[in-house]
PDB file of C-alpha atoms in Angstrom:
ATOM      1  CA  MET A   1      -0.059   0.419  -0.271  1.00  0.00           C
ATOM      2  CA  SER A   2       1.425   3.658  -1.052  1.00  0.00           C
ATOM      3  CA  THR A   3       2.491   6.272   1.337  1.00  0.00           C
ATOM      4  CA  ASN A   4      -0.651   8.514   0.492  1.00  0.00           C
ATOM      5  CA  LEU A   5      -3.333   5.413   0.310  1.00  0.00           C
ATOM      6  CA  LYS A   6      -1.987   4.904   3.739  1.00  0.00           C
ATOM      7  CA  TYR A   7      -2.541   8.703   4.782  1.00  0.00           C
ATOM      8  CA  LEU A   8      -5.971   8.911   2.955  1.00  0.00           C
ATOM      9  CA  SER A   9      -7.532   5.709   4.443  1.00  0.00           C
ATOM     10  CA  LEU A  10      -6.572   7.405   7.726  1.00  0.00           C
ATOM     11  CA  GLY A  11      -7.708  10.940   6.922  1.00  0.00           C
ATOM     12  CA  ILE A  12     -11.056   9.081   6.125  1.00  0.00           C
ATOM     13  CA  LEU A  13     -11.112   7.222   9.489  1.00  0.00           C
ATOM     14  CA  VAL A  14     -10.233   9.718  11.824  1.00  0.00           C
ATOM     15  CA  PHE A  15     -13.622  11.898   9.887  1.00  0.00           C
ATOM     16  CA  GLN A  16     -15.913   8.590   9.933  1.00  0.00           C
ATOM     17  CA  THR A  17     -15.015   7.740  13.317  1.00  0.00           C
ATOM     18  CA  THR A  18     -15.425  11.817  14.639  1.00  0.00           C
ATOM     19  CA  SER A  19     -18.255  12.630  12.651  1.00  0.00           C
ATOM     20  CA  LEU A  20     -20.106   9.458  13.790  1.00  0.00           C
ATOM     21  CA  VAL A  21     -18.903  10.296  17.480  1.00  0.00           C
ATOM     22  CA  LEU A  22     -20.493  13.934  16.991  1.00  0.00           C
ATOM     23  CA  THR A  23     -24.025  12.702  15.349  1.00  0.00           C
ATOM     24  CA  MET A  24     -24.822  10.421  17.764  1.00  0.00           C
ATOM     25  CA  ARG A  25     -24.402  12.798  20.311  1.00  0.00           C
ATOM     26  CA  TYR A  26     -26.198  15.506  18.810  1.00  0.00           C
ATOM     27  CA  SER A  27     -28.867  12.613  18.345  1.00  0.00           C
ATOM     28  CA  ARG A  28     -28.940  11.665  22.356  1.00  0.00           C
ATOM     29  CA  THR A  29     -29.441  15.289  23.158  1.00  0.00           C
ATOM     30  CA  LEU A  30     -31.496  16.836  20.734  1.00  0.00           C
ATOM     31  CA  LYS A  31     -34.710  17.927  21.786  1.00  0.00           C
ATOM     32  CA  GLU A  32     -37.873  17.310  19.764  1.00  0.00           C
ATOM     33  CA  GLU A  33     -41.590  16.987  19.803  1.00  0.00           C
ATOM     34  CA  GLY A  34     -42.679  13.418  20.346  1.00  0.00           C
ATOM     35  CA  PRO A  35     -40.569  10.259  21.248  1.00  0.00           C
ATOM     36  CA  ARG A  36     -36.577  10.198  21.090  1.00  0.00           C
ATOM     37  CA  TYR A  37     -35.765   7.302  18.761  1.00  0.00           C
ATOM     38  CA  LEU A  38     -34.702   3.927  20.288  1.00  0.00           C
ATOM     39  CA  SER A  39     -30.919   3.358  20.410  1.00  0.00           C
ATOM     40  CA  SER A  40     -31.716  -0.282  20.535  1.00  0.00           C
ATOM     41  CA  THR A  41     -33.157  -0.630  17.261  1.00  0.00           C
ATOM     42  CA  ALA A  42     -30.530   1.990  15.934  1.00  0.00           C
ATOM     43  CA  VAL A  43     -28.122  -0.729  16.695  1.00  0.00           C
ATOM     44  CA  VAL A  44     -30.708  -3.902  14.697  1.00  0.00           C
ATOM     45  CA  ILE A  45     -31.239  -1.631  11.950  1.00  0.00           C
ATOM     46  CA  ALA A  46     -26.873  -0.991  11.367  1.00  0.00           C
ATOM     47  CA  GLU A  47     -26.081  -5.192  11.925  1.00  0.00           C
ATOM     48  CA  LEU A  48     -28.931  -5.420   9.164  1.00  0.00           C
ATOM     49  CA  LEU A  49     -26.973  -2.754   6.754  1.00  0.00           C
ATOM     50  CA  LYS A  50     -23.972  -4.227   7.546  1.00  0.00           C
ATOM     51  CA  ILE A  51     -24.811  -7.904   6.831  1.00  0.00           C
ATOM     52  CA  LEU A  52     -26.486  -6.722   3.454  1.00  0.00           C
ATOM     53  CA  ALA A  53     -22.761  -4.689   2.750  1.00  0.00           C
ATOM     54  CA  CYS A  54     -21.226  -7.727   3.683  1.00  0.00           C
ATOM     55  CA  VAL A  55     -23.404 -10.125   0.930  1.00  0.00           C
ATOM     56  CA  LEU A  56     -22.549  -7.764  -1.579  1.00  0.00           C
ATOM     57  CA  LEU A  57     -18.585  -7.544  -1.278  1.00  0.00           C
ATOM     58  CA  VAL A  58     -18.737 -11.657  -1.074  1.00  0.00           C
ATOM     59  CA  TYR A  59     -21.087 -11.142  -4.344  1.00  0.00           C
ATOM     60  CA  LYS A  60     -18.872  -8.914  -5.935  1.00  0.00           C
ATOM     61  CA  ASP A  61     -15.624 -11.278  -5.249  1.00  0.00           C
ATOM     62  CA  SER A  62     -18.156 -14.075  -6.670  1.00  0.00           C
ATOM     63  CA  LYS A  63     -17.967 -12.283  -9.824  1.00  0.00           C
ATOM     64  CA  CYS A  64     -21.065 -11.133  -9.714  1.00  0.00           C
ATOM     65  CA  ASN A  65     -22.904 -14.177 -10.052  1.00  0.00           C
ATOM     66  CA  LEU A  66     -25.412 -15.443  -7.466  1.00  0.00           C
ATOM     67  CA  ARG A  67     -25.106 -19.188  -7.656  1.00  0.00           C
ATOM     68  CA  THR A  68     -21.802 -18.418  -6.715  1.00  0.00           C
ATOM     69  CA  LEU A  69     -23.075 -16.029  -4.054  1.00  0.00           C
ATOM     70  CA  ASN A  70     -25.297 -18.585  -2.624  1.00  0.00           C
ATOM     71  CA  ARG A  71     -23.125 -21.501  -2.760  1.00  0.00           C
ATOM     72  CA  VAL A  72     -20.094 -19.151  -0.754  1.00  0.00           C
ATOM     73  CA  LEU A  73     -22.741 -18.140   2.080  1.00  0.00           C
ATOM     74  CA  HIS A  74     -24.764 -22.195   1.987  1.00  0.00           C
ATOM     75  CA  ASP A  75     -21.223 -23.790   2.492  1.00  0.00           C
ATOM     76  CA  GLU A  76     -19.119 -21.002   4.638  1.00  0.00           C
ATOM     77  CA  ILE A  77     -21.954 -20.541   7.307  1.00  0.00           C
ATOM     78  CA  LEU A  78     -24.841 -23.021   6.986  1.00  0.00           C
ATOM     79  CA  ASN A  79     -22.442 -26.563   6.260  1.00  0.00           C
ATOM     80  CA  LYS A  80     -20.056 -24.919   9.033  1.00  0.00           C
ATOM     81  CA  PRO A  81     -22.716 -24.752  12.297  1.00  0.00           C
ATOM     82  CA  MET A  82     -19.907 -25.024  15.285  1.00  0.00           C
ATOM     83  CA  GLU A  83     -17.442 -22.266  13.109  1.00  0.00           C
ATOM     84  CA  THR A  84     -20.441 -20.129  12.988  1.00  0.00           C
ATOM     85  CA  LEU A  85     -21.252 -20.508  16.592  1.00  0.00           C
ATOM     86  CA  LYS A  86     -17.943 -19.259  17.703  1.00  0.00           C
ATOM     87  CA  LEU A  87     -19.144 -15.907  16.288  1.00  0.00           C
ATOM     88  CA  ALA A  88     -21.925 -15.768  19.027  1.00  0.00           C
ATOM     89  CA  ILE A  89     -19.672 -14.654  21.823  1.00  0.00           C
ATOM     90  CA  PRO A  90     -17.847 -11.779  20.234  1.00  0.00           C
ATOM     91  CA  SER A  91     -21.382 -10.575  18.391  1.00  0.00           C
ATOM     92  CA  GLY A  92     -23.132 -10.341  21.950  1.00  0.00           C
ATOM     93  CA  ILE A  93     -20.294  -8.355  23.231  1.00  0.00           C
ATOM     94  CA  TYR A  94     -20.446  -6.524  20.171  1.00  0.00           C
ATOM     95  CA  THR A  95     -24.074  -5.311  20.483  1.00  0.00           C
ATOM     96  CA  LEU A  96     -23.690  -4.833  24.405  1.00  0.00           C
ATOM     97  CA  GLN A  97     -20.662  -2.655  23.053  1.00  0.00           C
ATOM     98  CA  ASN A  98     -22.755  -0.431  20.445  1.00  0.00           C
ATOM     99  CA  ASN A  99     -25.370   0.015  23.030  1.00  0.00           C
ATOM    100  CA  LEU A 100     -23.309   1.459  25.599  1.00  0.00           C
ATOM    101  CA  LEU A 101     -21.932   3.735  23.570  1.00  0.00           C
ATOM    102  CA  TYR A 102     -25.230   4.923  22.823  1.00  0.00           C
ATOM    103  CA  VAL A 103     -25.318   5.484  26.453  1.00  0.00           C
ATOM    104  CA  ALA A 104     -22.184   6.839  27.117  1.00  0.00           C
ATOM    105  CA  LEU A 105     -23.056   9.623  24.076  1.00  0.00           C
ATOM    106  CA  SER A 106     -26.118  10.683  26.381  1.00  0.00           C
ATOM    107  CA  ASN A 107     -24.135  11.261  29.430  1.00  0.00           C
ATOM    108  CA  LEU A 108     -20.590  12.486  27.981  1.00  0.00           C
ATOM    109  CA  ASP A 109     -19.823  15.157  26.011  1.00  0.00           C
ATOM    110  CA  ALA A 110     -18.141  14.486  22.805  1.00  0.00           C
ATOM    111  CA  ALA A 111     -14.762  15.527  23.713  1.00  0.00           C
ATOM    112  CA  THR A 112     -14.925  13.347  26.959  1.00  0.00           C
ATOM    113  CA  TYR A 113     -15.873  10.475  25.490  1.00  0.00           C
ATOM    114  CA  GLN A 114     -13.673  10.629  22.698  1.00  0.00           C
ATOM    115  CA  VAL A 115     -10.488  10.803  24.604  1.00  0.00           C
ATOM    116  CA  THR A 116     -11.691   8.471  27.289  1.00  0.00           C
ATOM    117  CA  TYR A 117     -12.567   5.621  24.804  1.00  0.00           C
ATOM    118  CA  GLN A 118      -9.116   5.356  23.458  1.00  0.00           C
ATOM    119  CA  LEU A 119      -8.659   3.423  26.560  1.00  0.00           C
ATOM    120  CA  LYS A 120      -9.914   0.702  24.213  1.00  0.00           C
ATOM    121  CA  ILE A 121      -6.169   0.407  23.326  1.00  0.00           C
ATOM    122  CA  LEU A 122      -4.891  -0.259  26.562  1.00  0.00           C
ATOM    123  CA  THR A 123      -7.263  -3.214  27.064  1.00  0.00           C
ATOM    124  CA  THR A 124      -6.956  -4.368  23.921  1.00  0.00           C
ATOM    125  CA  ALA A 125      -3.357  -4.749  23.737  1.00  0.00           C
ATOM    126  CA  LEU A 126      -3.432  -6.266  27.636  1.00  0.00           C
ATOM    127  CA  PHE A 127      -6.038  -9.123  25.784  1.00  0.00           C
ATOM    128  CA  SER A 128      -3.229  -9.387  23.301  1.00  0.00           C
ATOM    129  CA  VAL A 129      -0.409 -10.173  25.297  1.00  0.00           C
ATOM    130  CA  SER A 130      -2.806 -12.878  27.173  1.00  0.00           C
ATOM    131  CA  MET A 131      -4.744 -14.488  24.583  1.00  0.00           C
ATOM    132  CA  LEU A 132      -2.214 -14.153  21.838  1.00  0.00           C
ATOM    133  CA  SER A 133       1.311 -14.737  23.323  1.00  0.00           C
ATOM    134  CA  LYS A 134       2.283 -11.030  21.896  1.00  0.00           C
ATOM    135  CA  LYS A 135       5.125  -9.468  22.968  1.00  0.00           C
ATOM    136  CA  LEU A 136       5.446  -5.347  23.525  1.00  0.00           C
ATOM    137  CA  GLY A 137       8.178  -3.277  23.537  1.00  0.00           C
ATOM    138  CA  VAL A 138       9.400  -0.936  26.013  1.00  0.00           C
ATOM    139  CA  TYR A 139       8.378   2.815  24.088  1.00  0.00           C
ATOM    140  CA  GLN A 140       5.053   0.291  23.459  1.00  0.00           C
ATOM    141  CA  TRP A 141       4.316  -0.380  26.963  1.00  0.00           C
ATOM    142  CA  LEU A 142       5.384   4.141  27.636  1.00  0.00           C
ATOM    143  CA  SER A 143       2.839   5.260  24.710  1.00  0.00           C
ATOM    144  CA  LEU A 144       0.281   2.937  26.858  1.00  0.00           C
ATOM    145  CA  VAL A 145       1.069   4.863  29.901  1.00  0.00           C
ATOM    146  CA  ILE A 146       0.713   8.065  28.536  1.00  0.00           C
ATOM    147  CA  LEU A 147      -2.327   7.208  27.317  1.00  0.00           C
ATOM    148  CA  MET A 148      -3.924   6.471  30.772  1.00  0.00           C
ATOM    149  CA  THR A 149      -2.771   9.151  32.063  1.00  0.00           C
ATOM    150  CA  GLY A 150      -4.212  11.600  29.471  1.00  0.00           C
ATOM    151  CA  VAL A 151      -7.113   9.588  30.242  1.00  0.00           C
ATOM    152  CA  ALA A 152      -6.751  10.482  33.934  1.00  0.00           C
ATOM    153  CA  PHE A 153      -6.418  14.238  33.363  1.00  0.00           C
ATOM    154  CA  VAL A 154      -9.603  14.418  31.502  1.00  0.00           C
ATOM    155  CA  GLN A 155     -11.768  12.776  34.341  1.00  0.00           C
ATOM    156  CA  TRP A 156      -9.750  15.046  36.902  1.00  0.00           C
ATOM    157  CA  PRO A 157     -12.327  16.899  38.085  1.00  0.00           C
ATOM    158  CA  SER A 158     -11.908  20.756  37.802  1.00  0.00           C
ATOM    159  CA  ASP A 159     -13.653  24.321  39.181  1.00  0.00           C
ATOM    160  CA  SER A 160     -15.499  24.643  36.182  1.00  0.00           C
ATOM    161  CA  GLN A 161     -17.178  20.941  36.814  1.00  0.00           C
ATOM    162  CA  ALA A 162     -20.288  22.010  37.891  1.00  0.00           C
ATOM    163  CA  THR A 163     -21.583  24.346  36.008  1.00  0.00           C
ATOM    164  CA  ALA A 164     -20.808  22.050  33.069  1.00  0.00           C
ATOM    165  CA  ALA A 165     -22.553  18.917  34.327  1.00  0.00           C
ATOM    166  CA  LYS A 166     -25.514  21.970  34.528  1.00  0.00           C
ATOM    167  CA  GLU A 167     -25.242  22.987  31.062  1.00  0.00           C
ATOM    168  CA  HIS A 168     -25.022  18.583  29.977  1.00  0.00           C
ATOM    169  CA  SER A 169     -28.556  18.355  31.701  1.00  0.00           C
ATOM    170  CA  ALA A 170     -29.122  15.089  29.233  1.00  0.00           C
ATOM    171  CA  GLY A 171     -27.717  12.497  32.141  1.00  0.00           C
ATOM    172  CA  SER A 172     -25.177  11.518  34.743  1.00  0.00           C
ATOM    173  CA  GLN A 173     -21.270  11.570  33.912  1.00  0.00           C
ATOM    174  CA  PHE A 174     -20.939   8.755  35.940  1.00  0.00           C
ATOM    175  CA  VAL A 175     -22.878   6.540  34.394  1.00  0.00           C
ATOM    176  CA  GLY A 176     -21.532   7.774  31.153  1.00  0.00           C
ATOM    177  CA  LEU A 177     -18.043   6.880  32.311  1.00  0.00           C
ATOM    178  CA  ILE A 178     -19.142   3.650  33.265  1.00  0.00           C
ATOM    179  CA  ALA A 179     -21.220   2.849  30.463  1.00  0.00           C
ATOM    180  CA  VAL A 180     -17.739   3.733  28.173  1.00  0.00           C
ATOM    181  CA  LEU A 181     -14.983   1.824  30.240  1.00  0.00           C
ATOM    182  CA  ILE A 182     -16.840  -1.046  30.047  1.00  0.00           C
ATOM    183  CA  ALA A 183     -17.245  -0.493  26.529  1.00  0.00           C
ATOM    184  CA  CYS A 184     -13.207  -0.504  26.117  1.00  0.00           C
ATOM    185  CA  PHE A 185     -13.373  -3.594  27.804  1.00  0.00           C
ATOM    186  CA  SER A 186     -16.036  -5.575  25.709  1.00  0.00           C
ATOM    187  CA  SER A 187     -13.966  -4.048  22.733  1.00  0.00           C
ATOM    188  CA  GLY A 188     -10.885  -5.287  23.598  1.00  0.00           C
ATOM    189  CA  PHE A 189     -11.485  -8.630  24.205  1.00  0.00           C
ATOM    190  CA  ALA A 190     -14.044  -9.003  21.194  1.00  0.00           C
ATOM    191  CA  GLY A 191     -11.837  -7.698  18.937  1.00  0.00           C
ATOM    192  CA  VAL A 192      -8.653 -10.237  20.117  1.00  0.00           C
ATOM    193  CA  TYR A 193     -10.954 -13.022  20.187  1.00  0.00           C
ATOM    194  CA  PHE A 194     -12.331 -11.796  16.487  1.00  0.00           C
ATOM    195  CA  GLU A 195      -8.298 -11.604  15.534  1.00  0.00           C
ATOM    196  CA  LYS A 196      -7.415 -15.257  16.823  1.00  0.00           C
ATOM    197  CA  ILE A 197     -10.708 -16.876  15.391  1.00  0.00           C
ATOM    198  CA  LEU A 198      -9.518 -15.423  11.872  1.00  0.00           C
ATOM    199  CA  LYS A 199      -6.007 -17.094  12.249  1.00  0.00           C
ATOM    200  CA  GLU A 200      -7.597 -20.053  12.776  1.00  0.00           C
ATOM    201  CA  THR A 201      -9.775 -20.576  10.103  1.00  0.00           C
ATOM    202  CA  LYS A 202      -9.571 -19.395   6.445  1.00  0.00           C
ATOM    203  CA  GLN A 203     -12.967 -17.807   5.713  1.00  0.00           C
ATOM    204  CA  SER A 204     -13.105 -14.144   4.493  1.00  0.00           C
ATOM    205  CA  VAL A 205     -13.462 -11.127   7.110  1.00  0.00           C
ATOM    206  CA  TRP A 206     -16.763 -10.788   5.109  1.00  0.00           C
ATOM    207  CA  ILE A 207     -18.389 -14.282   5.477  1.00  0.00           C
ATOM    208  CA  ARG A 208     -16.875 -13.411   9.471  1.00  0.00           C
ATOM    209  CA  ASN A 209     -18.969 -10.246   9.556  1.00  0.00           C
ATOM    210  CA  ILE A 210     -22.367 -11.568   7.884  1.00  0.00           C
ATOM    211  CA  GLN A 211     -21.992 -14.198  10.918  1.00  0.00           C
ATOM    212  CA  LEU A 212     -21.567 -11.582  13.757  1.00  0.00           C
ATOM    213  CA  GLY A 213     -24.218  -9.948  11.887  1.00  0.00           C
ATOM    214  CA  PHE A 214     -26.309 -12.217  12.121  1.00  0.00           C
ATOM    215  CA  PHE A 215     -25.831 -12.875  15.950  1.00  0.00           C
ATOM    216  CA  GLY A 216     -25.922  -9.381  16.640  1.00  0.00           C
ATOM    217  CA  SER A 217     -29.453  -8.871  15.005  1.00  0.00           C
ATOM    218  CA  ILE A 218     -30.695 -11.647  17.336  1.00  0.00           C
ATOM    219  CA  PHE A 219     -29.049 -10.490  20.041  1.00  0.00           C
ATOM    220  CA  GLY A 220     -30.258  -6.801  19.091  1.00  0.00           C
ATOM    221  CA  LEU A 221     -33.394  -7.834  18.993  1.00  0.00           C
ATOM    222  CA  MET A 222     -33.724  -9.290  21.953  1.00  0.00           C
ATOM    223  CA  GLY A 223     -32.813  -6.596  23.933  1.00  0.00           C
ATOM    224  CA  VAL A 224     -35.111  -4.155  22.148  1.00  0.00           C
ATOM    225  CA  TYR A 225     -37.825  -6.289  23.202  1.00  0.00           C
ATOM    226  CA  ILE A 226     -36.727  -6.918  26.795  1.00  0.00           C
ATOM    227  CA  TYR A 227     -36.112  -3.701  27.244  1.00  0.00           C
ATOM    228  CA  ASP A 228     -37.519  -1.029  24.941  1.00  0.00           C
ATOM    229  CA  GLY A 229     -40.811  -3.376  24.707  1.00  0.00           C
ATOM    230  CA  GLU A 230     -43.036  -0.893  26.596  1.00  0.00           C
ATOM    231  CA  GLN A 231     -42.241   2.199  24.036  1.00  0.00           C
ATOM    232  CA  LEU A 232     -41.919   0.276  21.017  1.00  0.00           C
ATOM    233  CA  SER A 233     -45.835  -1.398  21.503  1.00  0.00           C
ATOM    234  CA  LYS A 234     -47.008   2.362  21.966  1.00  0.00           C
ATOM    235  CA  ASN A 235     -44.852   3.959  19.189  1.00  0.00           C
ATOM    236  CA  GLY A 236     -43.782   1.660  17.118  1.00  0.00           C
ATOM    237  CA  PHE A 237     -40.107   0.540  15.905  1.00  0.00           C
ATOM    238  CA  PHE A 238     -39.192   3.439  13.866  1.00  0.00           C
ATOM    239  CA  GLN A 239     -40.399   5.720  16.074  1.00  0.00           C
ATOM    240  CA  GLY A 240     -38.361   9.036  16.295  1.00  0.00           C
ATOM    241  CA  TYR A 241     -36.389   8.150  13.199  1.00  0.00           C
ATOM    242  CA  ASN A 242     -35.773  11.359  11.034  1.00  0.00           C
ATOM    243  CA  LYS A 243     -32.641  12.231   8.889  1.00  0.00           C
ATOM    244  CA  LEU A 244     -30.392  12.446  11.959  1.00  0.00           C
ATOM    245  CA  THR A 245     -31.139   8.894  12.870  1.00  0.00           C
ATOM    246  CA  TRP A 246     -30.504   7.777   9.403  1.00  0.00           C
ATOM    247  CA  ILE A 247     -27.176   9.091   9.103  1.00  0.00           C
ATOM    248  CA  VAL A 248     -26.050   7.876  12.492  1.00  0.00           C
ATOM    249  CA  VAL A 249     -27.110   4.372  11.221  1.00  0.00           C
ATOM    250  CA  VAL A 250     -25.503   4.639   8.275  1.00  0.00           C
ATOM    251  CA  LEU A 251     -22.899   5.423   9.928  1.00  0.00           C
ATOM    252  CA  GLN A 252     -22.619   2.915  12.274  1.00  0.00           C
ATOM    253  CA  CYS A 253     -22.679   0.553   9.287  1.00  0.00           C
ATOM    254  CA  LEU A 254     -19.982   1.845   7.182  1.00  0.00           C
ATOM    255  CA  PHE A 255     -17.753   1.197  10.680  1.00  0.00           C
ATOM    256  CA  LEU A 256     -16.833  -2.158   9.050  1.00  0.00           C
ATOM    257  CA  ARG A 257     -14.827  -2.545  11.407  1.00  0.00           C
ATOM    258  CA  SER A 258     -12.124  -2.414  12.743  1.00  0.00           C
ATOM    259  CA  ARG A 259     -13.643  -5.873  14.113  1.00  0.00           C
ATOM    260  CA  PRO A 260     -11.016  -8.246  12.251  1.00  0.00           C
ATOM    261  CA  CYS A 261      -8.670  -5.557  13.106  1.00  0.00           C
ATOM    262  CA  ASN A 262      -8.908  -4.038  16.835  1.00  0.00           C
ATOM    263  CA  SER A 263      -5.403  -5.795  18.148  1.00  0.00           C
ATOM    264  CA  SER A 264      -3.247  -4.572  15.325  1.00  0.00           C
ATOM    265  CA  TYR A 265      -3.816  -0.424  16.050  1.00  0.00           C
ATOM    266  CA  PHE A 266      -2.188  -0.333  19.682  1.00  0.00           C
ATOM    267  CA  PRO A 267      -0.296   0.571  20.525  1.00  0.00           C
ATOM    268  CA  ILE A 268       1.514   3.233  18.270  1.00  0.00           C
ATOM    269  CA  ARG A 269       4.124   1.329  16.244  1.00  0.00           C
ATOM    270  CA  LEU A 270       7.508   2.673  17.386  1.00  0.00           C
TER     271      LEU A 270
END
């Protein structure tokens, strides 16, 4: 990969990530008439769109042949039930993580969330060392310590914290912090677990993402009916959806993922 292409990919990733955080935060704090959209339903829709996107990519790899696509999906998913079931664990964790991110952004400002969520680099590193037997150099451990220090300073109470808390009346900062910390640990474990599965099998990333999306949709629907069943029965599945909501869902779908490479981006290569 050329250097220019690497920088272009990095720029696109930064733009997509920051725009997702800002739009999610704005959509969860925007005051409008009527009920607010259910974050649990947004997670389900995003998973379904990811499945569709990955199916299209497999279709492209199959030289746009429907018979070949059907055979690949049948052979790689239906005929390998145990391999497919392995993805139930990370899929359930990813579904939990996606819902927690909505909780975190409903209670934290975008900047605090973005900095605190970088702790996933630390958790990914720790799980990679323990599960994949990876070794980190001195500079890599030092970069992780600096990261932890930066996050600690962000969370350190200041004189203006009380004023800021009044301004951000969307929820509790403590709840948001707990949500993002749990999301960091779940992201680290699921990412490393998924990478381990990819290294042990020859299935493509797109097939694996279809399997993840399948289980993620099931777990997501369970969460919708368990936690938001009453609101769902009153106002329907797409209550509160608007253009901004669909932008958030599409941005989540485009995040196709750092799932397979979570443990490869920690810490900065020095």
